[in-house]
Amino acid sequence: MQLPDVPEEEAIATVHRAIELGINHYETARGYGNSEERLGKALKGFDRSGFFLTTKITPKHYQNYRQYIEESLDRLQVEYIDNFDIHGINNDEHIDWTFRNGGALEALREA
């Protein structure tokens, strides 16, 4: 997927305008370039309880899920994420990485 190269100031201004208009659900993903960092900057200073935040991780190596969660929290500059999607479960190996002991679901439960 090719994402447009939008200047950071424009991205932040767009989120601020969305907030002004009452939009309160924001979806991002670690795979969407630097969107988590920009969204974190844009939402900084706003009441965290005023929006619903979704991000996604893609199953690659089940050992890294906890690290991915912590990195997303840091980039988004929040203490919690309302909805963590597991993106791209496309084959048996991804299913295994997600549902096995030590997999994505376990990491999400512990987060």
mmCIF file of C-alpha atoms in Angstrom:
data_model
loop_
_atom_site.group_PDB
_atom_site.id
_atom_site.type_symbol
_atom_site.label_atom_id
_atom_site.label_comp_id
_atom_site.label_asym_id
_atom_site.label_seq_id
_atom_site.Cartn_x
_atom_site.Cartn_y
_atom_site.Cartn_z
ATOM 1 C CA MET A 1 0.000 0.000 0.000
ATOM 2 C CA GLN A 2 1.325 3.436 -0.905
ATOM 3 C CA LEU A 3 0.456 6.142 1.612
ATOM 4 C CA PRO A 4 0.474 9.815 0.631
ATOM 5 C CA ASP A 5 3.301 11.943 1.988
ATOM 6 C CA VAL A 6 1.393 14.525 4.020
ATOM 7 C CA PRO A 7 3.350 17.121 6.005
ATOM 8 C CA GLU A 8 3.137 16.508 9.744
ATOM 9 C CA GLU A 9 1.546 19.903 10.415
ATOM 10 C CA GLU A 10 -1.219 19.136 7.930
ATOM 11 C CA ALA A 11 -1.845 15.707 9.445
ATOM 12 C CA ILE A 12 -2.108 17.173 12.950
ATOM 13 C CA ALA A 13 -4.374 20.001 11.743
ATOM 14 C CA THR A 14 -6.626 17.431 10.061
ATOM 15 C CA VAL A 15 -7.020 15.480 13.310
ATOM 16 C CA HIS A 16 -7.695 18.691 15.245
ATOM 17 C CA ARG A 17 -10.410 19.624 12.748
ATOM 18 C CA ALA A 18 -11.904 16.142 13.070
ATOM 19 C CA ILE A 19 -12.039 16.618 16.849
ATOM 20 C CA GLU A 20 -13.767 19.997 16.374
ATOM 21 C CA LEU A 21 -16.365 18.244 14.212
ATOM 22 C CA GLY A 22 -17.015 15.613 16.882
ATOM 23 C CA ILE A 23 -15.152 12.681 15.365
ATOM 24 C CA ASN A 24 -13.986 10.527 18.243
ATOM 25 C CA HIS A 25 -12.802 7.218 16.731
ATOM 26 C CA TYR A 26 -9.296 7.090 15.317
ATOM 27 C CA GLU A 27 -7.773 4.063 13.618
ATOM 28 C CA THR A 28 -4.118 3.654 12.826
ATOM 29 C CA ALA A 29 -1.559 0.866 12.521
ATOM 30 C CA ARG A 30 2.152 0.383 12.982
ATOM 31 C CA GLY A 31 2.243 -0.505 9.287
ATOM 32 C CA TYR A 32 0.844 2.876 8.187
ATOM 33 C CA GLY A 33 4.159 4.695 8.051
ATOM 34 C CA ASN A 34 4.497 7.177 10.893
ATOM 35 C CA SER A 35 0.763 7.505 11.517
ATOM 36 C CA GLU A 36 0.953 6.359 15.147
ATOM 37 C CA GLU A 37 3.530 9.043 15.969
ATOM 38 C CA ARG A 38 1.548 11.753 14.205
ATOM 39 C CA LEU A 39 -1.746 10.721 15.757
ATOM 40 C CA GLY A 40 -0.089 10.678 19.182
ATOM 41 C CA LYS A 41 1.141 14.233 18.646
ATOM 42 C CA ALA A 42 -2.266 15.347 17.386
ATOM 43 C CA LEU A 43 -4.165 13.879 20.339
ATOM 44 C CA LYS A 44 -1.730 15.100 22.972
ATOM 45 C CA GLY A 45 -3.422 17.490 25.368
ATOM 46 C CA PHE A 46 -6.938 16.222 24.645
ATOM 47 C CA ASP A 47 -8.975 14.308 27.223
ATOM 48 C CA ARG A 48 -8.132 10.647 26.576
ATOM 49 C CA SER A 49 -11.607 9.539 27.641
ATOM 50 C CA GLY A 50 -13.037 11.616 24.790
ATOM 51 C CA PHE A 51 -11.910 9.353 21.971
ATOM 52 C CA PHE A 52 -11.785 5.685 20.981
ATOM 53 C CA LEU A 53 -8.425 4.548 19.678
ATOM 54 C CA THR A 54 -7.750 1.528 17.448
ATOM 55 C CA THR A 55 -4.413 0.318 16.169
ATOM 56 C CA LYS A 56 -3.287 -2.894 14.522
ATOM 57 C CA ILE A 57 -0.421 -5.310 14.577
ATOM 58 C CA THR A 58 0.398 -7.867 11.917
ATOM 59 C CA PRO A 59 1.334 -11.384 12.976
ATOM 60 C CA LYS A 60 4.978 -11.939 12.141
ATOM 61 C CA HIS A 61 6.752 -13.376 15.153
ATOM 62 C CA TYR A 62 4.671 -14.232 18.178
ATOM 63 C CA GLN A 63 7.566 -13.430 20.518
ATOM 64 C CA ASN A 64 7.369 -9.757 19.547
ATOM 65 C CA TYR A 65 3.710 -9.000 20.276
ATOM 66 C CA ARG A 66 4.315 -7.528 23.721
ATOM 67 C CA GLN A 67 7.070 -5.332 22.262
ATOM 68 C CA TYR A 68 4.717 -4.181 19.473
ATOM 69 C CA ILE A 69 2.047 -3.243 22.012
ATOM 70 C CA GLU A 70 4.489 -1.216 24.111
ATOM 71 C CA GLU A 71 5.882 0.525 21.024
ATOM 72 C CA SER A 72 2.377 1.501 19.882
ATOM 73 C CA LEU A 73 1.550 2.877 23.333
ATOM 74 C CA ASP A 74 4.751 4.935 23.267
ATOM 75 C CA ARG A 75 4.231 6.248 19.731
ATOM 76 C CA LEU A 76 0.603 7.139 20.433
ATOM 77 C CA GLN A 77 1.582 8.729 23.778
ATOM 78 C CA VAL A 78 -1.284 7.020 25.610
ATOM 79 C CA GLU A 79 -1.607 4.666 28.564
ATOM 80 C CA TYR A 80 -4.151 2.416 26.878
ATOM 81 C CA ILE A 81 -5.550 1.554 23.464
ATOM 82 C CA ASP A 82 -9.272 0.807 23.269
ATOM 83 C CA ASN A 83 -9.105 -1.712 20.443
ATOM 84 C CA PHE A 84 -6.073 -3.646 19.248
ATOM 85 C CA ASP A 85 -6.739 -5.399 15.945
ATOM 86 C CA ILE A 86 -4.672 -8.319 14.745
ATOM 87 C CA HIS A 87 -4.236 -7.476 11.083
ATOM 88 C CA GLY A 88 -3.558 -9.884 8.264
ATOM 89 C CA ILE A 89 -4.301 -13.323 9.647
ATOM 90 C CA ASN A 90 -3.958 -14.926 6.235
ATOM 91 C CA ASN A 91 -2.679 -18.441 6.773
ATOM 92 C CA ASP A 92 -2.280 -21.260 9.286
ATOM 93 C CA GLU A 93 1.054 -19.927 10.500
ATOM 94 C CA HIS A 94 -0.507 -16.547 11.357
ATOM 95 C CA ILE A 95 -3.374 -18.300 13.138
ATOM 96 C CA ASP A 96 -0.826 -20.238 15.176
ATOM 97 C CA TRP A 97 1.139 -17.072 16.045
ATOM 98 C CA THR A 98 -2.095 -15.443 17.178
ATOM 99 C CA PHE A 99 -3.729 -18.192 19.243
ATOM 100 C CA ARG A 100 -0.834 -20.247 20.639
ATOM 101 C CA ASN A 101 0.575 -19.836 24.147
ATOM 102 C CA GLY A 102 2.706 -16.709 24.010
ATOM 103 C CA GLY A 103 0.848 -15.446 20.943
ATOM 104 C CA ALA A 104 -0.931 -12.205 20.190
ATOM 105 C CA LEU A 105 -4.051 -12.868 22.239
ATOM 106 C CA GLU A 106 -2.032 -13.718 25.316
ATOM 107 C CA ALA A 107 0.088 -10.587 24.896
ATOM 108 C CA LEU A 108 -3.031 -8.445 24.498
ATOM 109 C CA ARG A 109 -4.636 -9.944 27.605
ATOM 110 C CA GLU A 110 -1.511 -9.170 29.615
ATOM 111 C CA ALA A 111 -1.105 -5.625 28.282
#
